[in-house]
Amino acid sequence: MTARTTAPLAEAAALAWRADPYSDALRAGRGPLFLRRSDGWLLPLEVERWCAEADAADATVLARCEGPVLDLGCGPGRLVAALARLGQPALGVDVTPEAVARTVRTGGSALCRSVFEPLPSEGRWGTVLLVDGNIGIGGDPGALLRRAAELAAPGGTLLVEAAPVDVDERVEVHVEDGNGGRGADFPWARLGIRALRAQAADAGWTRAVTWQAAGRAFVQLRR
């Protein structure tokens, strides 16, 4: 993947979560906050869960982490902070300054940068995380999965949260708070387990293992 091909993805990913409604919600630690599609479809975002400590479903992800961990789209950093408390090296990456600041305040390490920009230790991360719907970053799951493969060490692990329903879509959405505040439109994607496994195989990921916890769906892959 060249700098020319990743530049538009980096720009789209950066625009996605720099909207004021998202930053305001993270600052407050609560919603309401939504993704709205151009046809009016609305997806509630679980800000309170993201800003809380890691829960039982998150623990099933943390238990599968191997080696140093890179959390792509870390948000307010609950997983990075949980890994730090376990003594496991971890770095969060997010384009939203408030998300990075909150991650640091909770005891994690984070970098304010797009996943498509140069990142530390590329090709040496034992585990890469894409949770809380972050397979949607940039609106091109194939490109994102290939980027994750560049970041992971040989034989490394990718842990992805999929949509809990059978879906495969690329859409334009924006963030809104339900009270008139909204951000710019940006590309997003949603994949269920079946679509995610197919996209991952095309990107060079193998040995898919799936599981569910608390109504959430996950896939573990190997580089």
Coordinates of N, CA and C in Angstrom, one line a residue:
M1 N 0.9 -1.2 0.0 CA 0.0 0.0 0.0 C 0.9 1.2 0.0
T2 N 0.8 2.1 -1.0 CA 1.7 3.2 -1.1 C 1.1 4.5 -0.4
A3 N 2.0 5.5 -0.2 CA 1.6 6.7 0.5 C 0.4 7.3 -0.3
R4 N 0.5 7.2 -1.6 CA -0.6 7.9 -2.5 C -1.9 7.2 -2.2
T5 N -1.9 5.9 -2.1 CA -3.2 5.2 -1.9 C -3.7 5.3 -0.5
T6 N -2.9 5.5 0.5 CA -3.3 5.6 1.9 C -3.7 7.0 2.3
A7 N -3.3 8.0 1.6 CA -3.6 9.4 2.0 C -5.1 9.6 2.0
P8 N -5.9 9.3 1.0 CA -7.3 9.5 1.2 C -7.9 8.8 2.3
L9 N -7.5 7.6 2.6 CA -8.0 6.8 3.8 C -7.6 7.5 5.1
A10 N -6.4 8.0 5.1 CA -6.0 8.7 6.4 C -6.8 9.9 6.6
E11 N -7.1 10.6 5.5 CA -7.9 11.9 5.7 C -9.3 11.5 6.1
A12 N -9.9 10.5 5.5 CA -11.3 10.1 5.8 C -11.4 9.6 7.3
A13 N -10.4 8.8 7.7 CA -10.3 8.3 9.1 C -10.2 9.5 10.1
A14 N -9.4 10.5 9.7 CA -9.2 11.6 10.6 C -10.5 12.4 10.7
L15 N -11.2 12.6 9.6 CA -12.5 13.4 9.7 C -13.5 12.7 10.5
A16 N -13.5 11.4 10.5 CA -14.6 10.6 11.1 C -14.9 11.0 12.5
W17 N -13.9 11.1 13.4 CA -14.2 11.2 14.8 C -13.6 12.5 15.4
R18 N -13.3 13.5 14.6 CA -12.9 14.8 15.1 C -14.1 15.8 15.2
A19 N -15.3 15.3 14.9 CA -16.5 16.1 15.0 C -16.7 16.5 16.5
D20 N -17.2 17.7 16.7 CA -17.4 18.2 18.0 C -18.3 17.3 18.9
P21 N -19.5 16.8 18.3 CA -20.3 16.0 19.1 C -19.6 14.8 19.8
Y22 N -18.7 14.2 19.0 CA -17.9 13.0 19.6 C -17.0 13.5 20.7
S23 N -16.2 14.5 20.4 CA -15.3 15.0 21.5 C -16.1 15.5 22.7
D24 N -17.2 16.1 22.5 CA -18.0 16.5 23.7 C -18.5 15.4 24.5
A25 N -18.9 14.3 23.8 CA -19.4 13.1 24.5 C -18.3 12.4 25.2
L26 N -17.1 12.3 24.7 CA -16.0 11.8 25.4 C -15.6 12.6 26.6
R27 N -15.7 13.9 26.5 CA -15.4 14.8 27.6 C -16.4 14.6 28.7
A28 N -17.6 14.4 28.4 CA -18.7 14.2 29.4 C -18.7 12.8 29.9
G29 N -18.2 11.8 29.1 CA -18.3 10.4 29.4 C -19.6 9.8 29.2
R30 N -20.5 10.4 28.4 CA -21.8 9.9 28.2 C -22.4 10.5 26.9
G31 N -23.4 9.8 26.4 CA -24.2 10.2 25.2 C -25.3 11.1 25.6
P32 N -26.3 11.2 24.7 CA -26.5 10.4 23.5 C -25.6 10.8 22.4
L33 N -25.2 9.7 21.5 CA -24.4 10.0 20.4 C -24.8 8.9 19.4
F34 N -24.9 9.3 18.1 CA -25.3 8.3 17.0 C -24.5 8.5 15.8
L35 N -24.5 7.4 15.0 CA -24.1 7.5 13.6 C -25.4 7.5 12.8
R36 N -25.5 8.5 11.9 CA -26.7 8.5 11.0 C -26.3 8.4 9.6
R37 N -26.9 7.4 8.9 CA -26.7 7.2 7.5 C -27.5 8.2 6.7
S38 N -27.2 8.3 5.4 CA -27.9 9.3 4.6 C -29.3 9.0 4.4
D39 N -29.8 7.8 4.5 CA -31.2 7.4 4.4 C -31.9 7.6 5.7
G40 N -31.3 8.1 6.7 CA -31.9 8.3 8.0 C -31.7 7.2 9.1
W41 N -31.2 6.1 8.6 CA -30.9 5.0 9.6 C -30.0 5.5 10.7
L42 N -30.2 5.1 11.9 CA -29.5 5.6 13.1 C -28.9 4.4 13.9
L43 N -27.6 4.6 14.2 CA -26.9 3.6 15.1 C -26.5 4.2 16.4
P44 N -27.1 3.9 17.5 CA -26.6 4.4 18.8 C -25.2 4.0 19.1
L45 N -24.4 4.9 19.6 CA -23.0 4.6 20.0 C -22.9 4.5 21.5
E46 N -22.2 3.5 21.9 CA -22.2 3.2 23.4 C -21.1 4.0 24.1
V47 N -21.3 5.3 24.2 CA -20.2 6.1 24.8 C -20.0 5.8 26.3
E48 N -21.0 5.5 27.0 CA -20.9 5.2 28.4 C -20.0 3.9 28.6
R49 N -20.3 2.9 27.8 CA -19.5 1.7 27.8 C -18.0 1.9 27.5
W50 N -17.8 2.7 26.4 CA -16.5 3.0 26.0 C -15.7 3.8 27.0
C51 N -16.4 4.6 27.8 CA -15.7 5.4 28.8 C -15.6 4.7 30.2
A52 N -16.2 3.6 30.3 CA -16.1 2.8 31.6 C -14.9 1.9 31.5
E53 N -14.7 1.2 32.6 CA -13.6 0.2 32.6 C -14.0 -1.0 31.7
A54 N -13.0 -1.8 31.3 CA -13.3 -3.0 30.5 C -14.2 -3.9 31.2
D55 N -15.2 -4.4 30.4 CA -16.2 -5.3 31.0 C -15.9 -6.8 30.7
A56 N -16.9 -7.6 31.0 CA -16.6 -9.1 30.9 C -16.4 -9.5 29.4
A57 N -17.1 -8.8 28.5 CA -16.9 -9.1 27.1 C -15.5 -8.7 26.6
D58 N -15.1 -7.5 27.1 CA -13.8 -7.0 26.8 C -12.7 -8.0 27.3
A59 N -13.0 -8.6 28.5 CA -12.0 -9.5 29.1 C -11.7 -10.7 28.2
T60 N -12.7 -11.1 27.4 CA -12.5 -12.2 26.4 C -11.5 -11.8 25.3
V61 N -11.5 -10.5 25.0 CA -10.5 -10.0 24.0 C -9.2 -9.9 24.7
L62 N -9.1 -9.3 25.9 CA -7.8 -9.1 26.6 C -7.1 -10.4 26.8
A63 N -7.9 -11.4 27.1 CA -7.3 -12.7 27.4 C -6.6 -13.3 26.1
R64 N -7.0 -12.9 24.9 CA -6.4 -13.4 23.7 C -5.2 -12.5 23.2
C65 N -4.9 -11.5 23.9 CA -3.8 -10.6 23.5 C -2.5 -11.2 23.7
E66 N -1.6 -11.2 22.8 CA -0.2 -11.7 22.9 C 0.8 -10.7 22.5
G67 N 1.8 -10.6 23.3 CA 2.9 -9.6 23.0 C 2.4 -8.2 23.1
P68 N 3.2 -7.2 22.6 CA 2.8 -5.8 22.6 C 1.5 -5.6 21.8
V69 N 0.6 -4.8 22.2 CA -0.7 -4.6 21.6 C -0.8 -3.2 21.1
L70 N -1.4 -3.2 19.9 CA -1.7 -1.9 19.2 C -3.2 -1.8 19.0
D71 N -3.8 -0.9 19.7 CA -5.3 -0.7 19.6 C -5.6 0.4 18.6
L72 N -6.2 0.0 17.5 CA -6.5 1.0 16.4 C -7.8 1.6 16.6
G73 N -7.9 2.9 16.7 CA -9.2 3.6 17.1 C -9.5 3.3 18.5
C74 N -8.5 3.6 19.4 CA -8.7 3.2 20.8 C -9.8 4.0 21.6
G75 N -10.3 5.1 21.0 CA -11.3 5.9 21.7 C -10.7 6.3 23.1
P76 N -11.6 6.3 24.1 CA -11.2 6.8 25.4 C -10.2 5.8 26.2
G77 N -9.9 4.7 25.6 CA -8.7 3.9 26.0 C -8.9 2.9 27.1
R78 N -10.2 2.3 27.2 CA -10.4 1.4 28.3 C -9.6 0.1 28.2
L79 N -9.4 -0.3 26.9 CA -8.6 -1.6 26.7 C -7.1 -1.3 26.9
V80 N -6.6 -0.2 26.4 CA -5.2 0.1 26.6 C -4.9 0.3 28.1
A81 N -5.8 0.9 28.8 CA -5.6 1.1 30.3 C -5.7 -0.2 31.0
A82 N -6.6 -1.1 30.6 CA -6.7 -2.4 31.2 C -5.4 -3.2 31.0
L83 N -4.9 -3.2 29.8 CA -3.7 -3.9 29.5 C -2.5 -3.4 30.3
A84 N -2.4 -2.0 30.4 CA -1.4 -1.4 31.2 C -1.4 -2.0 32.7
R85 N -2.6 -2.1 33.2 CA -2.8 -2.6 34.6 C -2.3 -4.0 34.7
L86 N -2.4 -4.8 33.6 CA -2.0 -6.2 33.6 C -0.5 -6.3 33.3
G87 N 0.1 -5.2 33.1 CA 1.6 -5.2 32.8 C 1.9 -5.6 31.4
Q88 N 1.0 -5.4 30.5 CA 1.2 -5.8 29.1 C 1.4 -4.5 28.3
P89 N 2.5 -4.4 27.5 CA 2.8 -3.2 26.7 C 1.7 -3.0 25.7
A90 N 1.2 -1.8 25.6 CA 0.0 -1.5 24.7 C 0.1 0.0 24.3
L91 N -0.3 0.3 23.1 CA -0.4 1.6 22.6 C -1.7 1.8 21.9
G92 N -2.4 2.9 22.2 CA -3.6 3.2 21.5 C -3.3 4.3 20.4
V93 N -4.1 4.2 19.3 CA -4.0 5.2 18.2 C -5.4 5.7 18.0
D94 N -5.5 7.0 17.9 CA -6.9 7.6 17.7 C -6.6 9.0 17.1
V95 N -7.6 9.4 16.2 CA -7.4 10.7 15.6 C -8.0 11.8 16.4
T96 N -8.7 11.5 17.5 CA -9.4 12.5 18.3 C -8.5 12.9 19.5
P97 N -8.1 14.1 19.6 CA -7.3 14.5 20.7 C -7.9 14.2 22.1
E98 N -9.2 14.4 22.2 CA -9.9 14.2 23.5 C -9.8 12.7 23.8
A99 N -9.9 11.8 22.8 CA -9.8 10.4 23.1 C -8.4 10.0 23.6
V100 N -7.4 10.6 23.0 CA -6.0 10.3 23.4 C -5.8 10.9 24.8
A101 N -6.3 12.1 25.1 CA -6.1 12.6 26.4 C -6.8 11.8 27.5
R102 N -7.9 11.3 27.2 CA -8.7 10.5 28.1 C -7.9 9.1 28.4
T103 N -7.4 8.6 27.3 CA -6.6 7.3 27.4 C -5.4 7.5 28.4
V104 N -4.7 8.6 28.2 CA -3.6 8.9 29.0 C -4.0 9.1 30.5
R105 N -5.1 9.9 30.7 CA -5.6 10.1 32.0 C -5.9 8.8 32.8
T106 N -6.4 7.8 32.0 CA -6.8 6.5 32.7 C -5.6 5.6 32.8
G107 N -4.4 6.0 32.5 CA -3.2 5.2 32.7 C -2.7 4.5 31.5
G108 N -3.2 4.7 30.3 CA -2.7 4.1 29.1 C -1.8 5.0 28.3
S109 N -1.2 4.5 27.3 CA -0.4 5.3 26.3 C -1.1 5.4 25.0
A110 N -1.1 6.5 24.4 CA -1.8 6.7 23.1 C -1.2 7.8 22.3
L111 N -1.4 7.7 21.0 CA -0.8 8.5 20.0 C -2.0 9.1 19.1
C112 N -2.0 10.4 18.9 CA -3.0 11.1 18.1 C -2.6 11.0 16.6
R113 N -3.1 10.0 15.9 CA -2.7 9.8 14.5 C -3.7 8.9 13.8
S114 N -3.8 9.0 12.5 CA -4.6 8.0 11.8 C -3.9 6.7 11.7
V115 N -4.6 5.6 11.6 CA -4.0 4.3 11.4 C -3.3 4.1 10.1
F116 N -3.6 5.0 9.1 CA -3.0 4.9 7.8 C -1.7 5.8 7.7
E117 N -1.4 6.5 8.8 CA -0.2 7.2 8.8 C 0.9 6.3 9.4
P118 N 2.2 6.7 9.3 CA 3.3 5.9 9.9 C 3.1 5.8 11.4
L119 N 3.3 4.6 11.9 CA 3.1 4.3 13.3 C 4.4 3.6 13.8
P120 N 4.6 3.7 15.2 CA 5.8 3.1 15.8 C 5.7 1.5 15.6
S121 N 6.9 1.0 15.5 CA 7.1 -0.5 15.5 C 6.3 -1.2 14.5
E122 N 6.1 -0.7 13.3 CA 5.4 -1.4 12.2 C 6.0 -2.7 11.9
G123 N 5.1 -3.7 11.8 CA 5.6 -5.1 11.6 C 6.1 -5.8 12.8
R124 N 5.9 -5.2 14.0 CA 6.4 -5.9 15.2 C 5.4 -6.0 16.3
W125 N 4.1 -5.7 16.1 CA 3.1 -5.8 17.1 C 2.6 -7.2 17.2
G126 N 2.6 -7.7 18.4 CA 2.1 -9.1 18.6 C 0.6 -9.2 18.4
T127 N -0.1 -8.2 18.8 CA -1.6 -8.2 18.6 C -2.1 -6.8 18.1
V128 N -3.0 -6.8 17.2 CA -3.6 -5.6 16.7 C -5.1 -5.7 17.0
L129 N -5.7 -4.6 17.6 CA -7.1 -4.6 18.0 C -7.9 -3.7 17.0
L130 N -9.1 -4.2 16.6 CA -10.1 -3.4 15.9 C -11.4 -3.7 16.6
V131 N -11.7 -3.0 17.7 CA -13.0 -3.3 18.4 C -13.9 -2.1 18.3
D132 N -15.1 -2.3 18.9 CA -16.2 -1.3 18.9 C -16.5 -0.8 17.5
G133 N -16.6 -1.7 16.6 CA -16.9 -1.3 15.2 C -15.9 -0.6 14.4
N134 N -14.6 -0.7 14.9 CA -13.5 0.0 14.2 C -13.1 -0.7 12.9
I135 N -13.6 -1.8 12.5 CA -13.4 -2.4 11.2 C -14.0 -1.4 10.2
G136 N -14.8 -0.5 10.6 CA -15.4 0.5 9.7 C -14.5 1.7 9.3
I137 N -13.4 1.8 10.0 CA -12.5 3.0 9.8 C -12.1 3.1 8.3
G138 N -12.4 4.3 7.8 CA -12.0 4.6 6.4 C -13.0 4.1 5.3
G139 N -14.0 3.3 5.8 CA -15.0 2.8 4.8 C -14.5 1.8 3.8
D140 N -13.3 1.2 4.1 CA -12.7 0.2 3.2 C -12.1 -0.9 4.0
P141 N -12.9 -1.9 4.4 CA -12.3 -2.9 5.3 C -11.1 -3.7 4.7
G142 N -11.2 -3.9 3.4 CA -10.0 -4.6 2.8 C -8.7 -3.8 3.0
A143 N -8.8 -2.5 2.8 CA -7.6 -1.7 3.0 C -7.1 -1.7 4.4
L144 N -8.1 -1.6 5.3 CA -7.8 -1.6 6.8 C -7.2 -2.9 7.2
L145 N -7.7 -4.0 6.7 CA -7.1 -5.3 7.1 C -5.7 -5.5 6.5
R146 N -5.5 -5.0 5.3 CA -4.1 -5.0 4.8 C -3.2 -4.2 5.6
R147 N -3.7 -3.0 6.1 CA -2.9 -2.1 6.9 C -2.6 -2.8 8.2
A148 N -3.5 -3.5 8.8 CA -3.3 -4.2 10.0 C -2.2 -5.3 9.9
A149 N -2.2 -5.9 8.7 CA -1.2 -6.9 8.4 C 0.2 -6.3 8.3
E150 N 0.3 -5.1 7.8 CA 1.6 -4.4 7.8 C 2.1 -4.1 9.2
L151 N 1.2 -3.9 10.1 CA 1.5 -3.5 11.5 C 1.9 -4.7 12.4
A152 N 1.2 -5.8 12.1 CA 1.4 -7.0 13.0 C 2.7 -7.7 12.7
A153 N 3.3 -8.4 13.7 CA 4.5 -9.2 13.5 C 4.1 -10.5 12.7
P154 N 5.1 -11.1 12.1 CA 4.8 -12.4 11.5 C 4.2 -13.4 12.5
G155 N 3.1 -14.0 12.2 CA 2.4 -14.9 13.1 C 1.6 -14.1 14.2
G156 N 1.5 -12.8 14.0 CA 0.8 -12.0 15.0 C -0.7 -12.2 14.9
T157 N -1.4 -11.6 15.9 CA -2.9 -11.8 16.1 C -3.6 -10.5 15.8
L158 N -4.7 -10.7 15.1 CA -5.7 -9.6 14.9 C -7.0 -9.9 15.5
L159 N -7.4 -9.1 16.5 CA -8.7 -9.3 17.1 C -9.7 -8.2 16.7
V160 N -10.8 -8.7 16.1 CA -11.7 -7.7 15.4 C -13.1 -8.0 16.0
E161 N -13.8 -6.9 16.3 CA -15.2 -7.0 16.7 C -16.0 -6.8 15.4
A162 N -16.9 -7.7 15.1 CA -17.8 -7.7 14.0 C -19.2 -7.2 14.4
A163 N -20.0 -6.8 13.4 CA -21.4 -6.5 13.7 C -22.1 -7.8 14.2
P164 N -23.0 -7.7 15.1 CA -23.6 -8.9 15.6 C -24.7 -9.5 14.7
V165 N -24.9 -8.9 13.5 CA -25.8 -9.4 12.5 C -25.1 -9.6 11.2
D166 N -25.7 -10.3 10.2 CA -25.0 -10.6 9.0 C -25.2 -9.4 8.0
V167 N -24.1 -8.6 8.0 CA -24.2 -7.4 7.2 C -22.9 -7.2 6.5
D168 N -22.9 -6.5 5.3 CA -21.7 -6.1 4.6 C -22.0 -4.9 3.8
E169 N -21.7 -3.7 4.4 CA -22.1 -2.5 3.8 C -21.0 -1.4 3.9
R170 N -20.9 -0.5 2.9 CA -20.1 0.7 2.9 C -21.0 1.8 2.7
V171 N -21.0 2.8 3.6 CA -22.0 3.8 3.7 C -21.3 5.2 4.0
E172 N -22.0 6.3 3.8 CA -21.7 7.6 4.2 C -22.5 7.9 5.5
V173 N -21.8 8.3 6.5 CA -22.5 8.6 7.8 C -22.0 9.9 8.4
H174 N -22.6 10.4 9.4 CA -22.1 11.4 10.2 C -22.4 11.2 11.7
V175 N -21.7 11.8 12.6 CA -21.9 11.7 14.0 C -22.9 12.8 14.4
E176 N -23.9 12.5 15.2 CA -24.8 13.5 15.7 C -25.1 13.2 17.2
D177 N -25.6 14.2 17.9 CA -25.9 14.1 19.3 C -27.3 14.0 19.7
G178 N -28.2 14.1 18.6 CA -29.6 14.1 18.9 C -30.2 15.4 19.4
N179 N -29.3 16.4 19.5 CA -29.8 17.7 19.9 C -29.4 18.8 19.0
G180 N -29.2 18.4 17.7 CA -28.8 19.4 16.7 C -27.4 19.4 16.3
G181 N -26.5 18.9 17.2 CA -25.1 18.9 16.9 C -24.7 17.7 15.9
R182 N -23.9 18.0 14.9 CA -23.5 17.0 14.0 C -22.2 17.3 13.4
G183 N -21.5 16.3 12.9 CA -20.2 16.4 12.3 C -20.3 16.2 10.8
A184 N -19.2 16.3 10.1 CA -19.2 16.1 8.6 C -19.4 14.7 8.3
D185 N -19.9 14.5 7.0 CA -20.1 13.1 6.5 C -18.7 12.5 6.3
F186 N -18.7 11.2 6.4 CA -17.5 10.4 6.2 C -17.8 9.0 5.8
P187 N -16.9 8.2 5.2 CA -17.2 6.9 4.8 C -17.0 5.9 6.0
W188 N -17.9 4.9 6.1 CA -17.8 4.0 7.2 C -18.2 2.6 6.6
A189 N -18.0 1.6 7.3 CA -18.3 0.2 6.9 C -18.8 -0.6 8.1
R190 N -19.7 -1.6 7.8 CA -20.1 -2.5 8.8 C -20.0 -3.9 8.2
L191 N -19.4 -4.9 9.0 CA -19.2 -6.2 8.5 C -19.7 -7.2 9.6
G192 N -20.5 -8.2 9.3 CA -20.8 -9.3 10.1 C -19.6 -10.3 10.0
I193 N -19.8 -11.4 10.8 CA -18.7 -12.3 10.9 C -18.4 -13.0 9.5
R194 N -19.4 -13.3 8.8 CA -19.2 -14.0 7.5 C -18.4 -13.1 6.5
A195 N -18.9 -11.8 6.4 CA -18.2 -10.9 5.5 C -16.8 -10.6 6.0
L196 N -16.6 -10.5 7.3 CA -15.3 -10.2 7.8 C -14.3 -11.3 7.6
R197 N -14.7 -12.5 7.7 CA -13.8 -13.6 7.4 C -13.4 -13.7 6.0
A198 N -14.3 -13.3 5.1 CA -14.0 -13.3 3.6 C -13.0 -12.2 3.3
Q199 N -13.3 -11.0 3.9 CA -12.4 -9.9 3.7 C -11.0 -10.2 4.3
A200 N -11.0 -10.8 5.4 CA -9.7 -11.1 6.1 C -8.9 -12.1 5.3
A201 N -9.5 -13.1 4.7 CA -8.8 -14.1 3.9 C -8.1 -13.4 2.7
D202 N -8.9 -12.5 2.1 CA -8.3 -11.8 0.9 C -7.1 -10.9 1.3
A203 N -7.1 -10.4 2.6 CA -6.0 -9.6 3.0 C -4.8 -10.4 3.6
G204 N -4.9 -11.7 3.6 CA -3.8 -12.5 4.1 C -3.9 -13.0 5.5
W205 N -5.0 -12.8 6.1 CA -5.2 -13.3 7.5 C -5.8 -14.7 7.4
T206 N -5.4 -15.6 8.4 CA -5.9 -16.9 8.3 C -6.3 -17.4 9.7
R207 N -6.8 -18.6 9.8 CA -7.1 -19.3 11.1 C -8.1 -18.5 11.9
A208 N -9.2 -18.2 11.3 CA -10.2 -17.4 11.9 C -10.9 -18.2 13.0
V209 N -11.0 -17.7 14.2 CA -11.7 -18.2 15.3 C -12.8 -17.2 15.8
T210 N -14.0 -17.6 15.9 CA -15.1 -16.7 16.3 C -15.6 -17.0 17.6
W211 N -16.1 -16.0 18.3 CA -16.9 -16.2 19.6 C -17.8 -15.0 19.8
Q212 N -18.7 -15.2 20.7 CA -19.6 -14.1 21.1 C -19.6 -13.9 22.6
A213 N -19.9 -12.7 23.1 CA -19.9 -12.4 24.5 C -20.8 -11.2 24.7
A214 N -21.8 -11.3 25.6 CA -22.7 -10.2 25.9 C -23.3 -9.6 24.7
G215 N -23.7 -10.4 23.7 CA -24.3 -9.9 22.5 C -23.4 -9.3 21.5
R216 N -22.1 -9.4 21.7 CA -21.0 -8.8 20.8 C -20.4 -10.0 20.1
A217 N -19.9 -9.8 18.9 CA -19.3 -10.8 18.1 C -17.8 -10.5 17.7
F218 N -17.0 -11.5 17.8 CA -15.5 -11.2 17.7 C -14.9 -12.3 16.8
V219 N -13.8 -11.9 16.1 CA -13.0 -12.8 15.3 C -11.6 -12.7 15.6
Q220 N -10.9 -13.8 15.8 CA -9.4 -13.8 16.0 C -8.8 -14.3 14.8
L221 N -7.8 -13.6 14.3 CA -7.1 -14.0 13.0 C -5.6 -14.0 13.2
R222 N -4.9 -14.8 12.3 CA -3.5 -14.8 12.4 C -2.9 -14.3 11.1
R223 N -1.8 -13.6 11.2 CA -1.1 -13.1 10.1 C -0.3 -14.2 9.4

